[in-house]
XYZ file of C-alpha atoms in Angstrom:
674
model
C 0.000 0.000 0.000
C 2.877 2.369 0.763
C 4.512 2.114 -2.668
C 1.347 2.826 -4.668
C 0.588 5.780 -2.397
C 4.116 7.218 -2.898
C 3.767 6.638 -6.598
C 0.432 8.457 -6.670
C 1.944 11.310 -4.617
C 4.879 11.753 -6.989
C 2.633 11.395 -10.025
C 0.358 14.059 -8.588
C 3.320 16.255 -7.754
C 4.761 15.793 -11.242
C 1.400 16.636 -12.776
C 1.088 19.778 -10.690
C 4.627 20.863 -11.615
C 4.028 20.182 -15.314
C 0.738 22.079 -15.195
C 2.439 25.012 -13.399
C 5.216 25.153 -16.005
C 2.582 25.037 -18.757
C 0.786 27.978 -17.078
C 4.040 29.871 -16.917
C 4.834 29.328 -20.569
C 1.305 30.165 -21.666
C 1.324 33.341 -19.604
C 4.672 34.466 -20.984
C 3.599 33.777 -24.546
C 0.378 35.723 -24.052
C 2.294 38.583 -22.443
C 4.799 38.967 -25.289
C 2.913 39.541 -28.609
C 5.191 39.435 -31.638
C 4.914 40.370 -35.278
C 5.826 38.138 -38.171
C 9.343 39.567 -37.939
C 9.630 38.151 -34.424
C 9.849 41.633 -32.883
C 7.515 42.911 -30.179
C 5.630 46.049 -31.321
C 5.706 49.031 -28.924
C 4.916 52.729 -29.318
C 6.830 55.755 -28.025
C 4.836 59.012 -27.747
C 6.947 62.212 -27.957
C 5.742 65.403 -26.312
C 6.646 67.654 -29.271
C 7.430 67.576 -32.987
C 10.578 65.929 -34.318
C 13.713 67.718 -33.043
C 17.204 66.808 -31.806
C 15.862 66.567 -28.240
C 14.607 63.091 -29.300
C 17.680 62.146 -31.379
C 18.631 59.139 -29.222
C 15.310 57.415 -29.935
C 15.577 57.980 -33.711
C 19.138 56.628 -33.694
C 18.145 53.570 -31.626
C 15.483 52.726 -34.215
C 17.450 53.477 -37.400
C 20.719 51.862 -36.214
C 18.852 48.706 -35.165
C 19.454 48.980 -31.411
C 15.759 48.362 -30.673
C 15.640 45.432 -33.084
C 18.707 43.907 -31.391
C 16.670 43.796 -28.191
C 13.624 42.269 -29.913
C 11.574 45.479 -30.273
C 9.764 47.046 -33.201
C 9.320 50.661 -32.017
C 6.924 53.155 -33.566
C 7.816 56.774 -32.716
C 4.855 59.162 -32.753
C 5.560 62.927 -32.769
C 3.729 65.248 -30.406
C 2.474 68.768 -30.870
C -0.252 71.136 -29.753
C -3.055 69.215 -28.045
C -1.117 65.947 -27.729
C -0.440 64.933 -24.108
C 1.889 61.902 -23.704
C 0.592 61.243 -20.166
C -2.937 60.721 -21.517
C -1.741 58.597 -24.440
C 0.156 56.224 -22.114
C -2.695 55.996 -19.585
C -5.178 55.202 -22.385
C -2.909 52.438 -23.708
C -2.301 54.176 -27.061
C 1.442 54.173 -26.289
C 3.530 51.957 -24.033
C 6.170 54.657 -23.387
C 6.222 58.442 -23.362
C 8.526 61.428 -22.905
C 7.917 63.927 -20.103
C 9.153 65.180 -16.737
C 7.382 67.486 -14.274
C 3.947 66.848 -15.776
C 4.430 63.089 -15.286
C 5.386 63.603 -11.650
C 2.354 65.863 -11.161
C 0.037 63.228 -12.651
C 1.554 60.592 -10.315
C 1.066 62.854 -7.275
C -2.580 63.133 -8.325
C -2.998 59.347 -8.419
C -2.133 58.339 -11.990
C -0.400 54.886 -12.141
C 2.737 56.095 -13.938
C 6.368 55.009 -13.499
C 9.458 57.073 -14.354
C 12.000 54.846 -16.112
C 15.057 56.976 -16.948
C 16.044 60.658 -16.989
C 17.742 61.567 -20.272
C 18.091 65.316 -19.648
C 19.728 65.770 -16.231
C 18.588 69.400 -16.193
C 15.494 71.008 -17.682
C 15.788 73.203 -20.765
C 13.066 75.490 -19.416
C 14.163 79.134 -19.284
C 13.072 82.726 -19.840
C 14.228 84.239 -23.149
C 14.556 87.991 -23.595
C 16.408 90.330 -25.916
C 19.724 91.674 -24.615
C 18.451 95.250 -24.995
C 15.309 94.612 -22.895
C 16.883 95.652 -19.593
C 15.729 92.350 -18.058
C 18.543 90.640 -16.148
C 16.731 88.964 -13.217
C 13.193 87.705 -12.494
C 12.550 90.953 -10.558
C 13.018 92.903 -13.793
C 9.881 91.196 -15.195
C 7.637 93.182 -12.851
C 5.450 95.482 -14.930
C 6.585 93.858 -18.223
C 4.733 91.726 -20.790
C 5.692 88.060 -20.305
C 4.541 85.135 -22.469
C 4.451 81.840 -20.560
C 2.416 78.661 -20.235
C -0.054 77.520 -17.619
C 0.975 76.573 -14.109
C 0.845 72.815 -14.727
C 2.967 72.974 -17.918
C 5.398 75.732 -16.896
C 5.916 74.837 -13.240
C 9.638 75.681 -13.179
C 9.059 79.268 -14.262
C 6.243 79.750 -11.750
C 8.393 78.206 -9.007
C 11.269 80.569 -9.795
C 8.954 83.598 -9.662
C 7.434 82.270 -6.416
C 10.873 81.786 -4.831
C 11.867 85.319 -5.844
C 8.759 86.799 -4.230
C 7.069 87.747 -7.514
C 3.316 87.334 -7.919
C 1.933 86.692 -11.411
C -0.349 89.722 -10.964
C 2.747 91.968 -10.964
C 3.355 91.349 -14.666
C 1.255 91.197 -17.823
C 0.784 87.505 -18.638
C 0.315 86.338 -22.253
C -0.419 82.635 -22.937
C 2.571 80.775 -24.364
C 2.779 79.871 -28.063
C 6.374 78.518 -27.907
C 6.996 80.740 -30.930
C 9.450 83.657 -30.532
C 7.673 85.812 -33.134
C 6.044 88.115 -30.569
C 9.466 88.640 -28.985
C 11.041 89.314 -32.381
C 8.279 91.825 -33.172
C 8.730 93.572 -29.809
C 5.150 92.809 -28.706
C 6.311 90.999 -25.545
C 9.342 91.652 -23.345
C 10.153 88.004 -22.548
C 8.891 84.502 -23.296
C 9.021 81.114 -21.598
C 11.264 78.998 -23.820
C 13.522 75.965 -24.108
C 17.245 76.746 -24.201
C 17.882 74.399 -27.137
C 15.102 75.723 -29.391
C 13.710 79.280 -29.464
C 17.045 81.110 -28.872
C 18.212 79.867 -32.290
C 15.716 82.112 -34.087
C 17.260 85.196 -32.439
C 20.822 84.030 -33.039
C 19.952 83.315 -36.680
C 18.839 86.952 -37.097
C 21.852 88.340 -35.271
C 19.767 89.559 -32.315
C 21.641 89.389 -28.975
C 19.617 87.625 -26.301
C 19.714 86.669 -22.628
C 18.522 83.511 -20.805
C 17.245 83.431 -17.231
C 17.321 79.816 -16.018
C 15.312 78.506 -13.033
C 18.322 76.417 -11.977
C 20.146 79.700 -11.219
C 17.472 80.356 -8.593
C 17.367 76.934 -6.915
C 14.756 75.245 -9.156
C 16.563 72.205 -10.560
C 14.124 69.921 -12.425
C 14.878 66.945 -14.642
C 14.194 67.468 -18.352
C 13.069 64.931 -20.961
C 12.632 61.538 -19.271
C 11.160 58.172 -20.302
C 8.027 57.053 -18.473
C 5.477 54.248 -18.723
C 2.458 52.854 -16.932
C 2.525 50.557 -13.909
C 0.700 47.958 -15.996
C 3.399 47.935 -18.705
C 6.276 47.706 -16.223
C 4.557 44.971 -14.175
C 3.399 42.801 -17.102
C 6.444 43.283 -19.365
C 9.561 43.866 -17.225
C 12.002 42.409 -19.782
C 10.537 44.525 -22.578
C 10.771 47.623 -20.386
C 14.439 46.979 -19.629
C 15.150 46.287 -23.295
C 13.546 49.595 -24.303
C 15.530 51.591 -21.707
C 18.884 50.020 -22.569
C 18.422 50.356 -26.342
C 17.304 53.990 -25.925
C 20.371 54.864 -23.833
C 22.592 53.170 -26.411
C 20.933 55.351 -29.049
C 21.602 58.516 -27.040
C 25.257 57.607 -26.502
C 25.657 57.033 -30.247
C 23.836 60.282 -31.095
C 26.213 62.416 -29.023
C 29.265 60.576 -30.384
C 28.025 60.977 -33.988
C 26.100 64.263 -34.028
C 26.309 64.829 -37.803
C 24.982 61.329 -38.523
C 22.149 61.835 -36.013
C 21.229 65.107 -37.710
C 21.227 63.377 -41.114
C 18.806 60.763 -39.733
C 16.446 63.492 -38.514
C 16.617 65.443 -41.786
C 16.027 62.340 -43.922
C 13.364 60.518 -41.894
C 12.020 62.689 -39.086
C 11.377 66.131 -40.575
C 7.669 66.804 -40.241
C 6.730 69.917 -42.202
C 5.806 72.647 -41.396
C 7.733 71.973 -38.163
C 10.960 70.750 -39.807
C 14.212 72.387 -38.651
C 17.270 73.272 -40.719
C 20.619 71.528 -40.250
C 21.964 74.637 -38.502
C 19.033 74.610 -36.088
C 19.479 70.899 -35.327
C 23.213 71.363 -34.697
C 22.383 74.231 -32.329
C 19.926 71.933 -30.511
C 22.601 69.217 -30.290
C 25.131 71.604 -28.761
C 22.640 72.929 -26.185
C 21.199 69.461 -25.435
C 24.663 68.105 -24.625
C 24.924 70.722 -21.828
C 21.697 69.390 -20.279
C 22.233 65.660 -20.795
C 25.944 65.759 -19.770
C 26.586 62.309 -21.369
C 30.281 62.191 -20.461
C 29.753 63.274 -16.852
C 26.582 61.459 -15.733
C 25.394 57.968 -16.659
C 22.684 58.207 -19.298
C 19.319 57.619 -17.661
C 20.597 58.243 -14.101
C 17.923 59.365 -11.611
C 18.436 60.780 -8.114
C 15.433 60.226 -5.794
C 16.356 63.427 -3.937
C 15.982 65.456 -7.138
C 12.500 64.024 -7.751
C 11.571 64.799 -4.145
C 12.773 68.373 -4.682
C 10.499 68.588 -7.737
C 7.560 67.141 -5.781
C 8.110 69.591 -2.898
C 8.160 72.462 -5.385
C 4.837 71.340 -6.905
C 3.377 71.182 -3.397
C 4.561 74.748 -2.686
C 2.825 75.893 -5.861
C -0.434 74.337 -4.638
C -0.508 71.691 -7.377
C -0.265 68.656 -5.068
C -0.972 67.655 -1.468
C 1.813 67.699 1.099
C 1.154 64.112 2.241
C 2.352 62.624 -1.062
C 4.482 59.502 -1.496
C 6.868 58.648 -4.341
C 6.896 54.925 -3.514
C 6.746 52.958 -6.749
C 7.208 56.040 -8.959
C 10.887 55.526 -9.761
C 11.693 52.402 -11.740
C 13.872 49.795 -10.006
C 15.546 47.813 -12.808
C 16.818 45.097 -10.509
C 13.329 44.223 -9.255
C 11.296 44.794 -12.402
C 13.657 42.766 -14.555
C 12.851 39.639 -12.549
C 10.182 37.284 -13.875
C 8.794 37.243 -10.357
C 7.261 40.666 -11.047
C 4.823 39.191 -13.582
C 1.348 38.294 -12.202
C 1.085 35.137 -14.264
C 4.514 33.956 -13.194
C 3.662 34.621 -9.561
C 0.466 32.557 -9.931
C 2.366 29.681 -11.523
C 5.085 29.813 -8.882
C 2.407 29.788 -6.209
C 1.057 26.499 -7.587
C 4.545 25.101 -8.027
C 5.513 26.201 -4.523
C 2.530 24.304 -3.166
C 3.867 21.233 -4.946
C 7.557 21.406 -4.157
C 7.350 23.334 -0.876
C 10.345 24.673 0.921
C 12.853 24.205 -1.921
C 11.287 26.899 -4.092
C 10.928 29.217 -1.104
C 14.650 28.907 -0.479
C 15.393 29.306 -4.179
C 13.293 32.459 -4.351
C 14.997 33.856 -1.264
C 18.409 33.073 -2.776
C 17.541 34.802 -6.036
C 16.353 37.890 -4.218
C 19.462 37.937 -2.079
C 21.664 37.618 -5.168
C 19.758 40.409 -6.918
C 20.073 42.656 -3.867
C 23.819 42.054 -3.634
C 24.201 42.789 -7.347
C 22.053 45.922 -6.977
C 24.150 47.192 -4.081
C 27.374 46.464 -5.940
C 26.025 48.307 -8.951
C 25.003 51.264 -6.795
C 28.462 51.343 -5.191
C 30.077 51.369 -8.639
C 27.812 54.232 -9.737
C 28.667 56.158 -6.574
C 32.381 55.627 -7.180
C 32.074 56.806 -10.793
C 30.094 59.874 -9.692
C 32.738 60.732 -7.087
C 35.507 60.339 -9.665
C 33.668 62.585 -12.110
C 33.007 65.155 -9.386
C 36.721 65.227 -8.527
C 37.574 65.653 -12.201
C 35.042 68.493 -12.588
C 36.409 70.294 -9.509
C 39.964 69.910 -10.755
C 39.147 71.065 -14.297
C 37.300 74.135 -13.014
C 39.940 74.945 -10.363
C 37.160 74.880 -7.791
C 37.484 74.360 -4.059
C 34.801 72.274 -2.328
C 33.316 72.848 1.141
C 30.714 71.030 3.243
C 29.031 72.332 6.390
C 26.956 70.427 8.974
C 24.794 73.145 10.557
C 23.837 70.987 13.535
C 27.394 70.268 14.668
C 28.779 73.492 13.104
C 31.488 71.314 11.565
C 32.939 72.415 8.201
C 35.137 70.463 5.771
C 37.383 72.018 3.120
C 39.250 70.231 0.359
C 42.854 71.213 -0.332
C 41.943 73.780 -3.014
C 39.386 75.551 -0.798
C 41.797 75.490 2.142
C 44.472 77.130 -0.020
C 42.064 79.831 -1.283
C 41.331 80.844 2.319
C 45.053 81.230 3.046
C 45.713 77.791 4.514
C 48.042 74.967 3.525
C 47.694 72.659 0.538
C 45.880 69.980 2.579
C 42.216 69.215 3.388
C 40.821 70.727 6.582
C 38.079 69.653 8.991
C 37.245 72.042 11.819
C 34.422 73.891 13.582
C 33.169 76.889 11.631
C 33.183 79.025 14.772
C 36.912 78.413 15.323
C 37.952 79.349 11.771
C 37.793 83.097 12.422
C 40.414 82.784 15.176
C 42.739 80.595 13.115
C 45.742 82.802 12.288
C 46.818 80.533 9.433
C 43.486 81.141 7.691
C 43.914 84.847 6.946
C 40.942 84.813 4.564
C 38.544 82.887 6.798
C 36.552 85.822 8.243
C 34.588 86.697 5.059
C 33.893 82.987 4.455
C 32.528 82.496 7.980
C 30.466 85.688 7.645
C 29.005 84.475 4.311
C 27.888 81.112 5.749
C 26.433 82.744 8.864
C 24.384 85.100 6.673
C 23.006 82.122 4.751
C 22.050 80.489 8.045
C 20.384 83.629 9.430
C 18.495 84.405 6.216
C 17.426 80.758 5.810
C 18.241 80.746 2.074
C 18.297 77.535 0.028
C 20.945 78.821 -2.385
C 23.341 81.722 -2.253
C 26.206 83.297 -4.158
C 28.597 85.806 -2.593
C 31.765 87.519 -3.820
C 34.417 87.864 -1.101
C 37.579 89.988 -1.104
C 40.237 88.136 0.881
C 43.645 89.161 2.186
C 45.602 85.904 2.295
C 49.079 86.544 3.607
C 49.301 90.047 2.144
C 47.985 88.884 -1.227
C 44.551 90.251 -2.063
C 42.256 88.057 -4.077
C 38.570 87.829 -5.004
C 36.795 84.533 -4.335
C 33.251 83.585 -5.331
C 31.453 81.410 -2.770
C 28.444 79.419 -4.011
C 26.372 77.046 -1.910
C 22.992 75.523 -1.206
C 21.136 73.406 1.326
C 21.387 69.864 0.018
C 18.809 68.144 2.230
C 16.422 68.696 5.119
C 18.860 67.345 7.736
C 20.756 70.605 8.038
C 23.707 70.268 5.678
C 24.981 72.767 3.153
C 27.672 72.394 0.516
C 29.230 74.450 -2.213
C 32.350 75.561 -4.018
C 34.904 78.373 -3.928
C 36.185 79.894 -7.174
C 39.113 82.304 -7.520
C 37.763 85.185 -9.656
C 40.653 87.615 -9.132
C 41.532 87.706 -12.840
C 37.883 88.160 -13.789
C 37.572 91.060 -11.314
C 40.724 92.624 -12.738
C 39.339 92.328 -16.270
C 36.019 93.825 -15.117
C 37.799 96.776 -13.493
C 39.882 97.345 -16.618
C 36.770 97.193 -18.778
C 34.917 99.569 -16.456
C 37.861 101.972 -16.584
C 37.892 101.764 -20.386
C 34.185 102.607 -20.573
C 34.717 105.668 -18.316
C 37.914 107.236 -19.645
C 39.215 108.806 -22.845
C 41.999 106.679 -24.319
C 44.182 109.654 -25.369
C 44.121 111.892 -22.285
C 43.118 109.601 -19.429
C 40.322 112.048 -18.561
C 36.711 110.943 -18.183
C 34.929 110.429 -21.503
C 31.779 112.210 -22.624
C 29.394 109.403 -21.599
C 30.693 109.189 -18.034
C 30.657 112.982 -17.689
C 26.957 113.119 -18.558
C 26.224 110.405 -15.960
C 28.064 112.451 -13.324
C 26.349 115.660 -14.425
C 22.890 114.063 -14.215
C 23.602 112.848 -10.669
C 24.826 116.245 -9.464
C 21.911 118.084 -11.088
C 19.494 115.897 -9.132
C 21.391 116.671 -5.932
C 21.399 120.387 -6.840
C 17.610 120.398 -7.154
C 17.335 118.992 -3.619
C 20.095 120.977 -1.898
C 20.460 124.158 -4.060
C 24.255 124.518 -3.982
C 26.171 126.384 -6.713
C 27.094 124.414 -9.812
C 28.585 125.471 -13.174
C 29.417 123.771 -16.464
C 32.280 125.077 -18.637
C 32.964 124.063 -22.234
C 36.504 124.738 -23.592
C 37.841 124.570 -27.154
C 41.474 124.894 -28.327
C 41.822 127.803 -30.752
C 42.858 127.164 -34.367
C 43.580 123.521 -33.582
C 42.991 122.452 -37.198
C 46.071 124.454 -38.209
C 48.227 122.359 -35.861
C 47.001 119.109 -37.421
C 47.333 120.439 -40.974
C 50.796 121.946 -40.394
C 52.505 119.481 -38.040
C 50.393 116.360 -38.380
C 47.872 114.534 -36.203
C 50.536 113.019 -33.936
C 51.627 116.540 -32.994
C 47.973 117.446 -32.438
C 47.559 114.473 -30.097
C 50.618 115.612 -28.100
C 49.079 119.075 -27.646
C 45.773 117.576 -26.483
C 47.527 115.331 -23.929
C 49.648 118.218 -22.583
C 46.611 120.525 -22.364
C 44.748 117.827 -20.412
C 47.609 117.707 -17.858
C 47.507 121.504 -17.419
C 43.750 121.287 -17.029
C 43.924 118.685 -14.243
C 46.684 120.588 -12.440
C 44.669 123.818 -12.447
C 41.327 122.447 -11.227
C 40.240 121.462 -7.735
C 40.259 117.761 -6.752
C 36.475 117.568 -6.615
C 35.808 119.157 -10.018
C 34.863 116.755 -12.842
C 36.733 117.212 -16.142
C 36.311 115.212 -19.367
C 37.292 115.280 -23.001
C 34.112 116.271 -24.813
C 35.386 115.333 -28.251
C 38.239 116.291 -30.571
C 39.883 119.414 -29.117
C 36.909 120.208 -26.832
C 36.902 119.703 -23.045
C 34.086 120.031 -20.521
C 34.246 120.781 -16.786
C 31.735 120.405 -13.943
C 32.684 123.008 -11.320
C 31.048 122.077 -8.029
C 30.098 124.541 -5.305
C 30.985 127.443 -7.644
C 29.032 130.330 -9.116
C 29.770 131.957 -12.480
C 32.189 134.539 -11.061
C 34.199 131.976 -9.120
C 34.254 129.644 -12.139
C 35.416 132.541 -14.320
C 38.272 133.220 -11.910
C 39.417 129.584 -12.063
C 39.354 129.510 -15.879
C 41.022 132.940 -16.215
C 43.984 131.612 -14.244
C 44.023 128.580 -16.542
C 43.835 130.858 -19.583
C 46.937 132.777 -18.494
C 48.766 129.570 -17.603
C 48.093 128.015 -21.005
C 48.887 131.149 -23.043
C 52.267 131.385 -21.318
C 53.069 127.684 -21.751
C 55.178 126.252 -24.584
C 53.796 122.961 -25.923
C 56.172 120.266 -27.208
C 54.417 118.823 -30.273
C 56.608 116.050 -31.654
C 59.706 118.304 -31.507
C 57.836 121.488 -32.500
C 57.496 124.187 -29.832
C 54.068 125.804 -30.057
C 51.961 128.368 -28.233
C 48.264 127.474 -27.819
C 45.214 129.350 -26.553
C 41.641 128.305 -25.854
C 38.159 129.783 -25.660
C 35.471 128.906 -23.174
C 31.846 129.329 -22.153
C 30.329 128.983 -18.665
C 26.694 128.243 -17.694
C 25.345 128.209 -14.128
C 22.583 125.858 -12.911
C 20.433 128.647 -11.440
C 20.053 130.210 -14.904
C 17.473 127.570 -15.817
C 14.121 126.773 -14.150
C 14.179 123.470 -12.210
C 11.705 121.915 -14.643
C 14.076 122.629 -17.570
C 17.366 121.897 -15.807
C 18.741 118.862 -17.660
C 22.287 117.906 -18.706
C 21.457 118.642 -22.313
C 20.087 122.159 -21.602
C 22.913 123.357 -19.358
C 25.612 122.031 -21.738
C 23.812 123.761 -24.624
C 23.918 127.034 -22.641
C 27.684 126.655 -22.084
C 28.166 125.831 -25.777
C 26.352 129.049 -26.739
C 28.745 131.060 -24.537
C 31.693 129.242 -26.153
C 30.409 130.325 -29.553
C 30.270 133.944 -28.373
C 33.879 133.665 -27.121
C 34.997 132.317 -30.510
C 33.289 135.107 -32.438
C 34.746 137.700 -30.045
C 38.269 136.850 -31.171
C 39.093 133.678 -29.158
C 41.461 133.330 -26.145
C 38.665 134.467 -23.834
C 35.931 133.155 -21.497
C 32.261 134.169 -21.685
C 29.717 133.832 -18.857
C 26.901 135.796 -20.541
């Protein structure tokens, strides 16, 4: 009796196992439809018309990367009215391209999964003409701004919100994603993508300026691949195949930009939206800056970045604060396992009932192996990221710092330590003790900068510091931001001494006349406008004098222009020597000079210029070896001659010019005040 019973048990067990395997095979076959070619058909829905921002997907299809992984991919362009989130949820497409709008839909309950981030930073920006006078978000107040709705243009709204700007403070025009209104001067700025609309201005030779949300602490991911929970759960291998083939396509596209552009021009140019080769190359160059293919692994996603995006959407009132991102970010190590499939799980359940503990142990072992592999993979990614960070810091000559606000402990790498006057070694110390460290001669401004960030509770900051490190003055730019909610901040130090020097030289060049070293005409008018405003409030004496060298054309015609330049330079020296330190003197143009005599009436100004007149007429000028005598004529105008409503730089200079004309017609070598 025992043997037949054992036989029946094993026969039953064998039957159950065979039936379970049959269920598994049937389920897998039903879950993987194929075409006659043997490839599984899937659809990718783009969020806009064909452009280089989707180049990796075109390349993956045309170079056969999808086919290598068993996929027959149909790429559908987007456009006005086409929403990839809706197409994926309705089952019209298995995969889509999106970013913030996908996250927003997930926070509102849509069963969507983010698979891979292609663009590590969003291309969203504000585009304005360089002559608009708009440099910061605050400059948009009172201006006409074309941008999208809150849900589709969240980064721009978040930047305005962070900068304390309400939408009611500017004139809002709905976005068309067409720069024509900006080109026509009908709007002051538009919401744009850095790799697209700016090209139209560059093509026409119009200087432009970009204001990026990332500069104001809003760092969103750009174009990313997403799918539905149903697709990822039912077809994990297909999902992984699509991601890997797509990333291979993107790597190839950036390594072979011209070939990728040819593919787009030949097969993915949808008129009337088709772009020129020059436009596509511009998009490639700008896209590379956002994807960073040689710095960050293609498809890499940081959960902290997605949380930052979710928190921003909550602040804008688009989502509830009690959200969860569990299940939103794709885990390739778990989803790639057959255990994720519902049919497989059902079959394994039957098989587990038949074989018992063995399959339980096998399943546990597989999970343990997958977890070990996942951790090893994560450690390798972390190591690569650290190596790339070190390379980026070295290439940019940047010093790195990290500050734990709770313990007040700060860490400096060797470059940062050196910039603050220390030795060429890393440093770890308490921030409070840095100010008293005599070896860190430049530590005080750094400590003050971090304390200000702490007191003002700012998420990001940027501060220029002038340091005196061992008698050597240098300018250092300190940038930093809060990196998480646990009270840590980090940033970099950059030596900008050369940049400051260049800026000062440039500023000096824009203020002074190259020949004489005096102020130029433009700077003089700025000074005059300032003092006239002060005069209207305080009513002190103020005069403007316009001087002109007599018969100067004869000097140029007789002795040459080099001799004329020598006379002008020597006259400028006499002019500076004869005036008071607080008077403003400039070369007005050619042989004309203009003076702003402060705290002086006409009679006092006349006395000053009479003394100059005698000094010049008795002076012998050395003009390239020729000894010459030179005279000048002048006209003086006083501020109180004009009513306050008419007192402008242009009017008072015109009055002085009229007096100069009278001095010239009176025989020259004289000064006129009436």
